[in-house]
PDB file of C-alpha atoms in Angstrom:
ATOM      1  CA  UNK A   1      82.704  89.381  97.843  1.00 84.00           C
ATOM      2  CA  UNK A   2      82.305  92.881  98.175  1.00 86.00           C
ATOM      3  CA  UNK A   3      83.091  93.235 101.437  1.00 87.00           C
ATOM      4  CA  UNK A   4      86.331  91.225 101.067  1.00 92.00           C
ATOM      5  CA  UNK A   5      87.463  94.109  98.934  1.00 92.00           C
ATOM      6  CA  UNK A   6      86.027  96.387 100.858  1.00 91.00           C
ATOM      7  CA  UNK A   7      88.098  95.383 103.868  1.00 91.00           C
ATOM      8  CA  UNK A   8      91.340  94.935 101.748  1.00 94.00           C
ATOM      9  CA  UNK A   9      90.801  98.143 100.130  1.00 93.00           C
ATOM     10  CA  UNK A  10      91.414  99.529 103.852  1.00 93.00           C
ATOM     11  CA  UNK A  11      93.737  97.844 105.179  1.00 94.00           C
ATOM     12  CA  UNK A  12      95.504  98.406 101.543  1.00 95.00           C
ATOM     13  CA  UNK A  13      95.241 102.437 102.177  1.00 94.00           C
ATOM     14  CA  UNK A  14      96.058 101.954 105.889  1.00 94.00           C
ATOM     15  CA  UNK A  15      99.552 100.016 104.971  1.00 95.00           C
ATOM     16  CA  UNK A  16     100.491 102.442 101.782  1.00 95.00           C
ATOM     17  CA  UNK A  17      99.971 105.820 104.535  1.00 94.00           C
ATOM     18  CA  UNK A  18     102.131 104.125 106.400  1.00 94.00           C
ATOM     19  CA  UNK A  19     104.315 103.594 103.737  1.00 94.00           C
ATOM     20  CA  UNK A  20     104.004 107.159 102.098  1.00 93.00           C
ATOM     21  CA  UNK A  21     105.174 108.389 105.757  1.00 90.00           C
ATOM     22  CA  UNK A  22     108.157 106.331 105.800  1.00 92.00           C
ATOM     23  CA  UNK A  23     109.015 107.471 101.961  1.00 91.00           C
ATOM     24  CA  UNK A  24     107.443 109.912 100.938  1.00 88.00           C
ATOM     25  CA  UNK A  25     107.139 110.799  96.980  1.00 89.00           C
ATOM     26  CA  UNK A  26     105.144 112.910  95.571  1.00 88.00           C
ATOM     27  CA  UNK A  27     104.051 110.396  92.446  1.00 88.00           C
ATOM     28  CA  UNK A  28     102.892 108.041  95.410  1.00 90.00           C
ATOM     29  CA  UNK A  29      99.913 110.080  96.684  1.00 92.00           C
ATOM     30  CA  UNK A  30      97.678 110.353  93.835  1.00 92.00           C
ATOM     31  CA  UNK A  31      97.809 106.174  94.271  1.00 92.00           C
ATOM     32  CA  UNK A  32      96.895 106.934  97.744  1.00 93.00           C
ATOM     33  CA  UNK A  33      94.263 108.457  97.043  1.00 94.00           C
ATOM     34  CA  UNK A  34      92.898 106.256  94.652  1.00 94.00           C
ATOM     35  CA  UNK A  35      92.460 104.361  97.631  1.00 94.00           C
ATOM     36  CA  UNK A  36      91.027 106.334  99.903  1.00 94.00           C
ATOM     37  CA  UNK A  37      88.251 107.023  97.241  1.00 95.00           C
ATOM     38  CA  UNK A  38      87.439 103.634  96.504  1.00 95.00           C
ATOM     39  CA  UNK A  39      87.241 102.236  99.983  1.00 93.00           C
ATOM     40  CA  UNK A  40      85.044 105.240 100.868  1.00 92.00           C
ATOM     41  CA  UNK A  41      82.967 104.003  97.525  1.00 93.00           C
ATOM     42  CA  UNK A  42      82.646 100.691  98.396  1.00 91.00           C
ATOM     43  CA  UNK A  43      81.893 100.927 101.939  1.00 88.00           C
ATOM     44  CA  UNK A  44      79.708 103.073 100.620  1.00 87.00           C
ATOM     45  CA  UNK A  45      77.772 100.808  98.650  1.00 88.00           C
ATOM     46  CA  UNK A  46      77.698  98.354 101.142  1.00 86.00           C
ATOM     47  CA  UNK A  47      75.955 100.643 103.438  1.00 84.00           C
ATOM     48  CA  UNK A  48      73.565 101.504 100.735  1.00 85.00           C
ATOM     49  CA  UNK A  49      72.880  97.445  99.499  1.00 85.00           C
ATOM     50  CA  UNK A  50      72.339  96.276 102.820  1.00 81.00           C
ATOM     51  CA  UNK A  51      70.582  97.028 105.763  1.00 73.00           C
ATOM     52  CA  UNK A  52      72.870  97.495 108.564  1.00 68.00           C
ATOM     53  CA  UNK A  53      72.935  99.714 111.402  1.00 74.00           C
ATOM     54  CA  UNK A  54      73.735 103.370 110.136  1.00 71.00           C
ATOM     55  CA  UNK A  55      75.674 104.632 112.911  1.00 73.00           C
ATOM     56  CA  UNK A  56      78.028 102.051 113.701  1.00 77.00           C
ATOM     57  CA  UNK A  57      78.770 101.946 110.120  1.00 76.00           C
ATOM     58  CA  UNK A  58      79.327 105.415 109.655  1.00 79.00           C
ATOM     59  CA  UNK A  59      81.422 105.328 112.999  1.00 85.00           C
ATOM     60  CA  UNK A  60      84.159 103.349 111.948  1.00 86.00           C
ATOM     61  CA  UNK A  61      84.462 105.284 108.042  1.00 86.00           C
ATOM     62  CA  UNK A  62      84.670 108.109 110.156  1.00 89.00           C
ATOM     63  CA  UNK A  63      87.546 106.655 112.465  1.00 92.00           C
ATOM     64  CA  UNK A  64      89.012 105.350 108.830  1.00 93.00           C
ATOM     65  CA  UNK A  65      88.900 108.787 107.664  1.00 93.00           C
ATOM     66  CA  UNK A  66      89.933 110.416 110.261  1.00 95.00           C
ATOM     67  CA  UNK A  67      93.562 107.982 110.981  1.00 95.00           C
ATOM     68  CA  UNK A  68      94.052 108.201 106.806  1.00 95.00           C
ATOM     69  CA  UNK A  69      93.678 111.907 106.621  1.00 94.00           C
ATOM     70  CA  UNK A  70      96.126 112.485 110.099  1.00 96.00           C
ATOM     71  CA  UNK A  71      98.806 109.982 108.227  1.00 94.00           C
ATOM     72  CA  UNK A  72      98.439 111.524 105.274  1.00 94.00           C
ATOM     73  CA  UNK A  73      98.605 115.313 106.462  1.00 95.00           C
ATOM     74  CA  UNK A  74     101.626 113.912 108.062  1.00 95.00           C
ATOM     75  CA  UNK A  75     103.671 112.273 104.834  1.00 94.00           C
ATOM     76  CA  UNK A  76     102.728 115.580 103.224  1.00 94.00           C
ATOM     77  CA  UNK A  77     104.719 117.439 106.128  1.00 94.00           C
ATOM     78  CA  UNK A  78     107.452 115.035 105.894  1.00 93.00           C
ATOM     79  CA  UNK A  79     107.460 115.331 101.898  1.00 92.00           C
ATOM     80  CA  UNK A  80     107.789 118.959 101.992  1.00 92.00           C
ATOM     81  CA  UNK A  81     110.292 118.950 105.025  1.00 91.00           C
ATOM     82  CA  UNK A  82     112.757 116.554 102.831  1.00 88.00           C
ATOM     83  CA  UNK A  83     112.114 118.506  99.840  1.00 87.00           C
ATOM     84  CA  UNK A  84     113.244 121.292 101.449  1.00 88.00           C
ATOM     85  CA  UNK A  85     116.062 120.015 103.125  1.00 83.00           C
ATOM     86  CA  UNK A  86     117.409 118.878  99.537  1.00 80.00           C
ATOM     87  CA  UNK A  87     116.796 122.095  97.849  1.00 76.00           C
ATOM     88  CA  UNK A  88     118.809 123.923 100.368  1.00 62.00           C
TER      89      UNK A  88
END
């Protein structure tokens, strides 16, 4: 069951950067976030409850982390860029 929300979690935080790029609002992110943490929580539980292999596992969170933080560096860039544009 876990790793049902585990995997929904992620594709969850994959789908809402994508979203927070598209419109980005400030409120949004700390939701984003939220979900970030958690699937980093539960995956890392997983790894900790069972025995799997270490390095694949830690792999793909990397590759996780790594396309969440890109998309979300990016939706921060485009959130300041329209903020900017309306305060001029």
């Amino acid at each position: 069951m876990i790793i049902f929300a585990h995997v929904l979690l992620a594709v969850a935080s994959l789908a809402y950067t994508t979203y927070l790029f598209v419109a980005p609002h400030k409120a949004n992110f700390r939701a984003h976030y939220s979900l970030i943490a958690l699937t980093v929580a539960s995956g890392t539980y997983l790894v900790a409850s069972t025995s799997t292999h270490m390095v694949e596992t830690c792999m793909s969170g990397l590759a996780y982390l790594a396309i969440v933080t890109v998309g979300t560096v990016f939706a921060r860039l485009r959130l300041a860029r329209v903020t900017a544009r309306i305060k001029d």
